[in-house]
Amino acid sequence: MVMSAGSPTSSLALVGVLLRDPALLLGTASADAHDEANVSDRLAVLAPRLLGITVAGAAIFGLVIGSYRGDLQYAYAAIKTPLLLLIPILIGLPAIRAFHDACEVSISWSRLALASMVAIARTAALAAACGPILWLYLSMHPDYHRAVLAMAGCLCLVGLPGLMTLLASLPGGGRHRPLASFASVAVLGVLLAQSGWLLRPFVVRPRAEISFLRDVEANVFSSLASSGSSARGHYRGWDARGAGLLGREESPR
């Protein structure tokens, strides 16, 4: 069964398809000209709805994150969380296509765009579904570092099905398709992590001043390492510390 481009599907029904069987939205992975035309038509019809689902689902998750601090952070986190999902895909699409071209896997821009939008919409829907669990945990007032790790863990949990959806939606064949898939996942993972770092803060300390963005320092990897260390009771100051390829070493201030 393949969902036609003109099917009058409500947004709620579309969310159901995203969660149950997102492949119905994509059709076959054939390189046939007729199939590619169908993909283009399907993209034109579904893109606004998928974008709406992405923004709504991610904003709900952002509201949950903002509840840790409250006040303006509700709005700030709800605005930035959709960007957290959209920016990595927009930046990473050319690299994903280049990886597959290098591995002799032909894919059109229309199919890649539709597969990406289906993947991030599914991720956003899962994030919204995960929201009540995260809210329940944050309502127990965990310390800041545990709250950050809980948010990162939820994003990893809901992001994995989205990545699998994207990879399953791309054409097969080619001598080195697994290599292209691995490279695509690595690029998207790094872009997602670093985008979150640049868009921070999402979780704000209870007594900290609320700001839309924070000054850039170190990188996401050194920040997560610092949060993990602090969650275990090993404090090294407020600043993230990086070393080697993941960031330069910074002396404590």
PDB file of C-alpha atoms in Angstrom:
ATOM      1  CA  MET A   1       0.000   0.000   0.000  1.00  0.00           C
ATOM      2  CA  VAL A   2       1.327   3.445  -0.953  1.00  0.00           C
ATOM      3  CA  MET A   3      -0.246   6.678   0.161  1.00  0.00           C
ATOM      4  CA  SER A   4      -1.164   8.828  -2.810  1.00  0.00           C
ATOM      5  CA  ALA A   5      -0.058  12.407  -2.956  1.00  0.00           C
ATOM      6  CA  GLY A   6      -3.597  13.704  -3.088  1.00  0.00           C
ATOM      7  CA  SER A   7      -5.082  11.628  -0.266  1.00  0.00           C
ATOM      8  CA  PRO A   8      -7.113  13.870   2.122  1.00  0.00           C
ATOM      9  CA  THR A   9      -5.249  12.827   5.258  1.00  0.00           C
ATOM     10  CA  SER A  10      -5.657  14.892   8.427  1.00  0.00           C
ATOM     11  CA  SER A  11      -2.602  15.880  10.418  1.00  0.00           C
ATOM     12  CA  LEU A  12      -3.631  13.550  13.249  1.00  0.00           C
ATOM     13  CA  ALA A  13      -3.927  10.615  10.835  1.00  0.00           C
ATOM     14  CA  LEU A  14      -0.585  11.595   9.330  1.00  0.00           C
ATOM     15  CA  VAL A  15       1.018  11.377  12.780  1.00  0.00           C
ATOM     16  CA  GLY A  16      -0.415   7.876  13.089  1.00  0.00           C
ATOM     17  CA  VAL A  17       1.153   6.857   9.783  1.00  0.00           C
ATOM     18  CA  LEU A  18       4.481   8.390  10.839  1.00  0.00           C
ATOM     19  CA  LEU A  19       4.520   6.317  14.006  1.00  0.00           C
ATOM     20  CA  ARG A  20       3.188   3.052  12.549  1.00  0.00           C
ATOM     21  CA  ASP A  21       4.661   2.819   9.054  1.00  0.00           C
ATOM     22  CA  PRO A  22       6.422   5.923   7.677  1.00  0.00           C
ATOM     23  CA  ALA A  23       7.383   3.996   4.523  1.00  0.00           C
ATOM     24  CA  LEU A  24       3.791   4.476   3.300  1.00  0.00           C
ATOM     25  CA  LEU A  25       4.540   8.164   2.819  1.00  0.00           C
ATOM     26  CA  LEU A  26       7.532   7.521   0.573  1.00  0.00           C
ATOM     27  CA  GLY A  27       6.473   4.842  -1.887  1.00  0.00           C
ATOM     28  CA  THR A  28       9.044   2.657  -3.600  1.00  0.00           C
ATOM     29  CA  ALA A  29      12.734   3.506  -3.815  1.00  0.00           C
ATOM     30  CA  SER A  30      12.826   3.027  -7.576  1.00  0.00           C
ATOM     31  CA  ALA A  31      14.770   5.391  -9.799  1.00  0.00           C
ATOM     32  CA  ASP A  32      12.016   5.200 -12.447  1.00  0.00           C
ATOM     33  CA  ALA A  33      11.042   8.600 -13.846  1.00  0.00           C
ATOM     34  CA  HIS A  34       7.342   8.018 -13.106  1.00  0.00           C
ATOM     35  CA  ASP A  35       8.091   7.118  -9.495  1.00  0.00           C
ATOM     36  CA  GLU A  36      10.295  10.190  -9.089  1.00  0.00           C
ATOM     37  CA  ALA A  37       7.461  12.354 -10.418  1.00  0.00           C
ATOM     38  CA  ASN A  38       5.165  10.792  -7.820  1.00  0.00           C
ATOM     39  CA  VAL A  39       7.738  11.554  -5.124  1.00  0.00           C
ATOM     40  CA  SER A  40       7.839  15.207  -6.205  1.00  0.00           C
ATOM     41  CA  ASP A  41       4.031  15.421  -6.092  1.00  0.00           C
ATOM     42  CA  ARG A  42       3.947  13.724  -2.699  1.00  0.00           C
ATOM     43  CA  LEU A  43       6.595  16.130  -1.395  1.00  0.00           C
ATOM     44  CA  ALA A  44       4.577  19.158  -2.518  1.00  0.00           C
ATOM     45  CA  VAL A  45       1.465  17.889  -0.717  1.00  0.00           C
ATOM     46  CA  LEU A  46       3.027  16.502   2.456  1.00  0.00           C
ATOM     47  CA  ALA A  47       5.829  19.006   3.112  1.00  0.00           C
ATOM     48  CA  PRO A  48       3.651  21.674   4.822  1.00  0.00           C
ATOM     49  CA  ARG A  49       1.981  19.071   7.046  1.00  0.00           C
ATOM     50  CA  LEU A  50       5.249  17.377   7.941  1.00  0.00           C
ATOM     51  CA  LEU A  51       6.806  20.743   8.750  1.00  0.00           C
ATOM     52  CA  GLY A  52       3.816  21.612  10.936  1.00  0.00           C
ATOM     53  CA  ILE A  53       4.082  18.301  12.801  1.00  0.00           C
ATOM     54  CA  THR A  54       7.812  18.877  13.288  1.00  0.00           C
ATOM     55  CA  VAL A  55       7.343  22.372  14.696  1.00  0.00           C
ATOM     56  CA  ALA A  56       4.401  21.396  16.921  1.00  0.00           C
ATOM     57  CA  GLY A  57       5.975  18.218  18.297  1.00  0.00           C
ATOM     58  CA  ALA A  58       9.353  19.820  18.929  1.00  0.00           C
ATOM     59  CA  ALA A  59       7.730  22.883  20.524  1.00  0.00           C
ATOM     60  CA  ILE A  60       5.833  20.634  22.958  1.00  0.00           C
ATOM     61  CA  PHE A  61       9.100  18.976  23.916  1.00  0.00           C
ATOM     62  CA  GLY A  62      10.665  22.426  24.281  1.00  0.00           C
ATOM     63  CA  LEU A  63       7.897  23.533  26.648  1.00  0.00           C
ATOM     64  CA  VAL A  64       8.660  20.522  28.821  1.00  0.00           C
ATOM     65  CA  ILE A  65      12.358  21.416  28.878  1.00  0.00           C
ATOM     66  CA  GLY A  66      11.507  25.032  29.700  1.00  0.00           C
ATOM     67  CA  SER A  67       9.447  23.908  32.700  1.00  0.00           C
ATOM     68  CA  TYR A  68      12.665  23.217  34.601  1.00  0.00           C
ATOM     69  CA  ARG A  69      13.273  26.977  34.906  1.00  0.00           C
ATOM     70  CA  GLY A  70       9.896  28.441  33.958  1.00  0.00           C
ATOM     71  CA  ASP A  71       9.117  32.062  33.034  1.00  0.00           C
ATOM     72  CA  LEU A  72      10.561  33.115  29.654  1.00  0.00           C
ATOM     73  CA  GLN A  73      12.377  29.809  29.248  1.00  0.00           C
ATOM     74  CA  TYR A  74       9.075  28.191  28.258  1.00  0.00           C
ATOM     75  CA  ALA A  75       8.950  30.365  25.137  1.00  0.00           C
ATOM     76  CA  TYR A  76      12.679  30.280  24.434  1.00  0.00           C
ATOM     77  CA  ALA A  77      12.924  26.487  24.561  1.00  0.00           C
ATOM     78  CA  ALA A  78       9.734  26.053  22.518  1.00  0.00           C
ATOM     79  CA  ILE A  79      11.165  28.293  19.781  1.00  0.00           C
ATOM     80  CA  LYS A  80      14.633  26.741  19.698  1.00  0.00           C
ATOM     81  CA  THR A  81      13.749  23.040  19.840  1.00  0.00           C
ATOM     82  CA  PRO A  82      12.214  22.932  16.318  1.00  0.00           C
ATOM     83  CA  LEU A  83      15.375  24.623  15.040  1.00  0.00           C
ATOM     84  CA  LEU A  84      17.399  21.930  16.783  1.00  0.00           C
ATOM     85  CA  LEU A  85      15.756  19.304  14.544  1.00  0.00           C
ATOM     86  CA  LEU A  86      15.594  21.303  11.313  1.00  0.00           C
ATOM     87  CA  ILE A  87      19.069  22.868  11.152  1.00  0.00           C
ATOM     88  CA  PRO A  88      21.101  19.602  11.090  1.00  0.00           C
ATOM     89  CA  ILE A  89      18.957  18.180   8.285  1.00  0.00           C
ATOM     90  CA  LEU A  90      19.185  21.342   6.178  1.00  0.00           C
ATOM     91  CA  ILE A  91      22.953  21.522   6.574  1.00  0.00           C
ATOM     92  CA  GLY A  92      23.556  17.780   6.259  1.00  0.00           C
ATOM     93  CA  LEU A  93      21.506  16.991   3.120  1.00  0.00           C
ATOM     94  CA  PRO A  94      24.264  17.870   0.608  1.00  0.00           C
ATOM     95  CA  ALA A  95      26.759  15.713   2.519  1.00  0.00           C
ATOM     96  CA  ILE A  96      24.333  12.774   2.656  1.00  0.00           C
ATOM     97  CA  ARG A  97      23.740  12.965  -1.087  1.00  0.00           C
ATOM     98  CA  ALA A  98      27.474  13.244  -1.757  1.00  0.00           C
ATOM     99  CA  PHE A  99      28.169  10.158   0.378  1.00  0.00           C
ATOM    100  CA  HIS A 100      25.618   8.114  -1.557  1.00  0.00           C
ATOM    101  CA  ASP A 101      26.837   9.384  -4.929  1.00  0.00           C
ATOM    102  CA  ALA A 102      30.375   8.372  -3.977  1.00  0.00           C
ATOM    103  CA  CYS A 103      29.082   4.894  -3.097  1.00  0.00           C
ATOM    104  CA  GLU A 104      27.248   4.589  -6.436  1.00  0.00           C
ATOM    105  CA  VAL A 105      23.768   4.963  -4.927  1.00  0.00           C
ATOM    106  CA  SER A 106      21.595   7.278  -7.014  1.00  0.00           C
ATOM    107  CA  ILE A 107      19.082   9.413  -5.123  1.00  0.00           C
ATOM    108  CA  SER A 108      17.094  12.444  -6.244  1.00  0.00           C
ATOM    109  CA  TRP A 109      16.820  15.640  -4.246  1.00  0.00           C
ATOM    110  CA  SER A 110      13.034  15.185  -4.035  1.00  0.00           C
ATOM    111  CA  ARG A 111      13.292  11.742  -2.451  1.00  0.00           C
ATOM    112  CA  LEU A 112      16.059  12.869  -0.107  1.00  0.00           C
ATOM    113  CA  ALA A 113      14.036  15.905   0.987  1.00  0.00           C
ATOM    114  CA  LEU A 114      10.868  13.849   1.538  1.00  0.00           C
ATOM    115  CA  ALA A 115      12.754  11.133   3.428  1.00  0.00           C
ATOM    116  CA  SER A 116      14.388  13.779   5.629  1.00  0.00           C
ATOM    117  CA  MET A 117      11.104  15.528   6.405  1.00  0.00           C
ATOM    118  CA  VAL A 118       9.408  12.226   7.241  1.00  0.00           C
ATOM    119  CA  ALA A 119      12.322  11.334   9.528  1.00  0.00           C
ATOM    120  CA  ILE A 120      12.353  14.606  11.474  1.00  0.00           C
ATOM    121  CA  ALA A 121       8.546  14.690  11.707  1.00  0.00           C
ATOM    122  CA  ARG A 122       8.621  11.199  13.207  1.00  0.00           C
ATOM    123  CA  THR A 123      11.339  12.310  15.623  1.00  0.00           C
ATOM    124  CA  ALA A 124       9.274  15.333  16.667  1.00  0.00           C
ATOM    125  CA  ALA A 125       6.145  13.215  17.189  1.00  0.00           C
ATOM    126  CA  LEU A 126       8.117  10.796  19.365  1.00  0.00           C
ATOM    127  CA  ALA A 127       9.633  13.726  21.278  1.00  0.00           C
ATOM    128  CA  ALA A 128       6.150  15.049  22.053  1.00  0.00           C
ATOM    129  CA  ALA A 129       5.125  11.570  23.213  1.00  0.00           C
ATOM    130  CA  CYS A 130       8.224  11.408  25.412  1.00  0.00           C
ATOM    131  CA  GLY A 131       7.437  14.829  26.895  1.00  0.00           C
ATOM    132  CA  PRO A 132       5.219  13.671  29.806  1.00  0.00           C
ATOM    133  CA  ILE A 133       7.907  11.257  31.017  1.00  0.00           C
ATOM    134  CA  LEU A 134      10.569  13.966  30.955  1.00  0.00           C
ATOM    135  CA  TRP A 135       8.196  16.450  32.604  1.00  0.00           C
ATOM    136  CA  LEU A 136       7.506  13.974  35.414  1.00  0.00           C
ATOM    137  CA  TYR A 137      11.243  13.591  35.988  1.00  0.00           C
ATOM    138  CA  LEU A 138      11.900  17.347  35.900  1.00  0.00           C
ATOM    139  CA  SER A 139       9.022  17.928  38.337  1.00  0.00           C
ATOM    140  CA  MET A 140      11.065  15.980  40.901  1.00  0.00           C
ATOM    141  CA  HIS A 141      13.603  18.866  40.779  1.00  0.00           C
ATOM    142  CA  PRO A 142      16.767  16.957  39.837  1.00  0.00           C
ATOM    143  CA  ASP A 143      20.000  18.927  39.899  1.00  0.00           C
ATOM    144  CA  TYR A 144      20.971  20.862  36.796  1.00  0.00           C
ATOM    145  CA  HIS A 145      23.473  18.365  35.410  1.00  0.00           C
ATOM    146  CA  ARG A 146      21.085  15.423  35.737  1.00  0.00           C
ATOM    147  CA  ALA A 147      18.388  17.462  33.999  1.00  0.00           C
ATOM    148  CA  VAL A 148      20.752  18.173  31.090  1.00  0.00           C
ATOM    149  CA  LEU A 149      21.661  14.500  30.780  1.00  0.00           C
ATOM    150  CA  ALA A 150      17.975  13.520  30.924  1.00  0.00           C
ATOM    151  CA  MET A 151      17.188  15.891  28.052  1.00  0.00           C
ATOM    152  CA  ALA A 152      20.124  14.570  26.011  1.00  0.00           C
ATOM    153  CA  GLY A 153      19.063  10.986  26.726  1.00  0.00           C
ATOM    154  CA  CYS A 154      15.502  11.655  25.556  1.00  0.00           C
ATOM    155  CA  LEU A 155      16.770  13.262  22.352  1.00  0.00           C
ATOM    156  CA  CYS A 156      18.962  10.236  21.648  1.00  0.00           C
ATOM    157  CA  LEU A 157      16.044   7.901  22.358  1.00  0.00           C
ATOM    158  CA  VAL A 158      13.643   9.642  19.959  1.00  0.00           C
ATOM    159  CA  GLY A 159      16.330  10.493  17.407  1.00  0.00           C
ATOM    160  CA  LEU A 160      17.342   6.888  16.750  1.00  0.00           C
ATOM    161  CA  PRO A 161      14.006   5.868  15.132  1.00  0.00           C
ATOM    162  CA  GLY A 162      14.173   9.023  13.026  1.00  0.00           C
ATOM    163  CA  LEU A 163      17.656   8.150  11.777  1.00  0.00           C
ATOM    164  CA  MET A 164      16.570   4.585  11.028  1.00  0.00           C
ATOM    165  CA  THR A 165      13.572   5.930   9.100  1.00  0.00           C
ATOM    166  CA  LEU A 166      15.827   8.162   7.018  1.00  0.00           C
ATOM    167  CA  LEU A 167      18.280   5.374   6.190  1.00  0.00           C
ATOM    168  CA  ALA A 168      15.510   2.893   5.363  1.00  0.00           C
ATOM    169  CA  SER A 169      13.942   5.444   3.007  1.00  0.00           C
ATOM    170  CA  LEU A 170      17.040   5.807   0.844  1.00  0.00           C
ATOM    171  CA  PRO A 171      17.608   3.574  -2.203  1.00  0.00           C
ATOM    172  CA  GLY A 172      19.583   0.366  -1.826  1.00  0.00           C
ATOM    173  CA  GLY A 173      22.335  -1.011  -4.013  1.00  0.00           C
ATOM    174  CA  GLY A 174      25.824   0.275  -4.545  1.00  0.00           C
ATOM    175  CA  ARG A 175      29.021  -1.418  -3.497  1.00  0.00           C
ATOM    176  CA  HIS A 176      29.536   0.570  -0.312  1.00  0.00           C
ATOM    177  CA  ARG A 177      26.040   1.577   0.826  1.00  0.00           C
ATOM    178  CA  PRO A 178      26.731   0.636   4.500  1.00  0.00           C
ATOM    179  CA  LEU A 179      29.666   3.051   4.448  1.00  0.00           C
ATOM    180  CA  ALA A 180      27.425   5.826   3.103  1.00  0.00           C
ATOM    181  CA  SER A 181      24.831   5.066   5.787  1.00  0.00           C
ATOM    182  CA  PHE A 182      27.441   5.138   8.544  1.00  0.00           C
ATOM    183  CA  ALA A 183      28.883   8.436   7.288  1.00  0.00           C
ATOM    184  CA  SER A 184      25.391   9.963   7.058  1.00  0.00           C
ATOM    185  CA  VAL A 185      24.523   8.952  10.626  1.00  0.00           C
ATOM    186  CA  ALA A 186      27.848  10.286  11.908  1.00  0.00           C
ATOM    187  CA  VAL A 187      27.423  13.646  10.176  1.00  0.00           C
ATOM    188  CA  LEU A 188      23.826  14.091  11.348  1.00  0.00           C
ATOM    189  CA  GLY A 189      24.730  13.076  14.886  1.00  0.00           C
ATOM    190  CA  VAL A 190      27.563  15.594  15.115  1.00  0.00           C
ATOM    191  CA  LEU A 191      25.446  18.340  13.515  1.00  0.00           C
ATOM    192  CA  LEU A 192      22.568  17.684  15.917  1.00  0.00           C
ATOM    193  CA  ALA A 193      24.844  17.719  18.940  1.00  0.00           C
ATOM    194  CA  GLN A 194      26.707  20.871  17.933  1.00  0.00           C
ATOM    195  CA  SER A 195      23.483  22.655  16.905  1.00  0.00           C
ATOM    196  CA  GLY A 196      22.125  21.976  20.366  1.00  0.00           C
ATOM    197  CA  TRP A 197      25.312  23.392  21.840  1.00  0.00           C
ATOM    198  CA  LEU A 198      25.069  26.579  19.774  1.00  0.00           C
ATOM    199  CA  LEU A 199      21.346  27.034  20.544  1.00  0.00           C
ATOM    200  CA  ARG A 200      21.745  26.495  24.283  1.00  0.00           C
ATOM    201  CA  PRO A 201      20.569  27.046  26.950  1.00  0.00           C
ATOM    202  CA  PHE A 202      17.599  24.693  26.828  1.00  0.00           C
ATOM    203  CA  VAL A 203      17.835  23.712  30.491  1.00  0.00           C
ATOM    204  CA  VAL A 204      18.526  26.729  32.721  1.00  0.00           C
ATOM    205  CA  ARG A 205      19.700  26.583  36.322  1.00  0.00           C
ATOM    206  CA  PRO A 206      16.902  27.567  38.738  1.00  0.00           C
ATOM    207  CA  ARG A 207      18.684  30.746  39.903  1.00  0.00           C
ATOM    208  CA  ALA A 208      20.457  31.608  36.659  1.00  0.00           C
ATOM    209  CA  GLU A 209      19.554  34.561  34.473  1.00  0.00           C
ATOM    210  CA  ILE A 210      17.403  33.553  31.495  1.00  0.00           C
ATOM    211  CA  SER A 211      18.867  34.324  28.070  1.00  0.00           C
ATOM    212  CA  PHE A 212      17.877  33.243  24.567  1.00  0.00           C
ATOM    213  CA  LEU A 213      21.429  32.205  23.591  1.00  0.00           C
ATOM    214  CA  ARG A 214      24.674  31.787  25.462  1.00  0.00           C
ATOM    215  CA  ASP A 215      28.235  32.716  24.471  1.00  0.00           C
ATOM    216  CA  VAL A 216      30.063  30.012  22.494  1.00  0.00           C
ATOM    217  CA  GLU A 217      32.697  28.145  24.533  1.00  0.00           C
ATOM    218  CA  ALA A 218      34.432  24.772  24.003  1.00  0.00           C
ATOM    219  CA  ASN A 219      32.005  22.321  22.309  1.00  0.00           C
ATOM    220  CA  VAL A 220      29.171  19.906  22.996  1.00  0.00           C
ATOM    221  CA  PHE A 221      31.410  16.910  23.703  1.00  0.00           C
ATOM    222  CA  SER A 222      33.401  18.616  26.442  1.00  0.00           C
ATOM    223  CA  SER A 223      30.134  19.993  27.875  1.00  0.00           C
ATOM    224  CA  LEU A 224      28.520  16.550  28.156  1.00  0.00           C
ATOM    225  CA  ALA A 225      31.693  15.170  29.707  1.00  0.00           C
ATOM    226  CA  SER A 226      31.665  18.019  32.236  1.00  0.00           C
ATOM    227  CA  SER A 227      27.956  17.456  33.011  1.00  0.00           C
ATOM    228  CA  GLY A 228      28.523  13.734  33.475  1.00  0.00           C
ATOM    229  CA  SER A 229      31.443  14.386  35.799  1.00  0.00           C
ATOM    230  CA  SER A 230      29.451  16.938  37.802  1.00  0.00           C
ATOM    231  CA  ALA A 231      26.468  14.559  38.041  1.00  0.00           C
ATOM    232  CA  ARG A 232      28.833  12.070  39.713  1.00  0.00           C
ATOM    233  CA  GLY A 233      29.933  14.727  42.197  1.00  0.00           C
ATOM    234  CA  HIS A 234      33.247  15.690  40.578  1.00  0.00           C
ATOM    235  CA  TYR A 235      33.149  19.465  40.062  1.00  0.00           C
ATOM    236  CA  ARG A 236      35.768  21.316  38.038  1.00  0.00           C
ATOM    237  CA  GLY A 237      34.203  24.725  37.843  1.00  0.00           C
ATOM    238  CA  TRP A 238      31.418  26.036  35.616  1.00  0.00           C
ATOM    239  CA  ASP A 239      33.271  26.062  32.309  1.00  0.00           C
ATOM    240  CA  ALA A 240      33.399  23.125  29.915  1.00  0.00           C
ATOM    241  CA  ARG A 241      36.840  21.626  29.361  1.00  0.00           C
ATOM    242  CA  GLY A 242      37.963  20.149  26.079  1.00  0.00           C
ATOM    243  CA  ALA A 243      41.026  18.270  24.942  1.00  0.00           C
ATOM    244  CA  GLY A 244      42.495  16.764  21.775  1.00  0.00           C
ATOM    245  CA  LEU A 245      40.322  16.522  18.687  1.00  0.00           C
ATOM    246  CA  LEU A 246      37.150  17.308  20.658  1.00  0.00           C
ATOM    247  CA  GLY A 247      38.352  20.654  21.956  1.00  0.00           C
ATOM    248  CA  ARG A 248      41.362  22.442  23.322  1.00  0.00           C
ATOM    249  CA  GLU A 249      42.269  22.156  26.981  1.00  0.00           C
ATOM    250  CA  GLU A 250      41.171  25.146  29.042  1.00  0.00           C
ATOM    251  CA  SER A 251      42.601  25.978  32.429  1.00  0.00           C
ATOM    252  CA  PRO A 252      39.994  26.660  35.120  1.00  0.00           C
ATOM    253  CA  ARG A 253      39.225  30.288  35.778  1.00  0.00           C
TER     254      ARG A 253
END
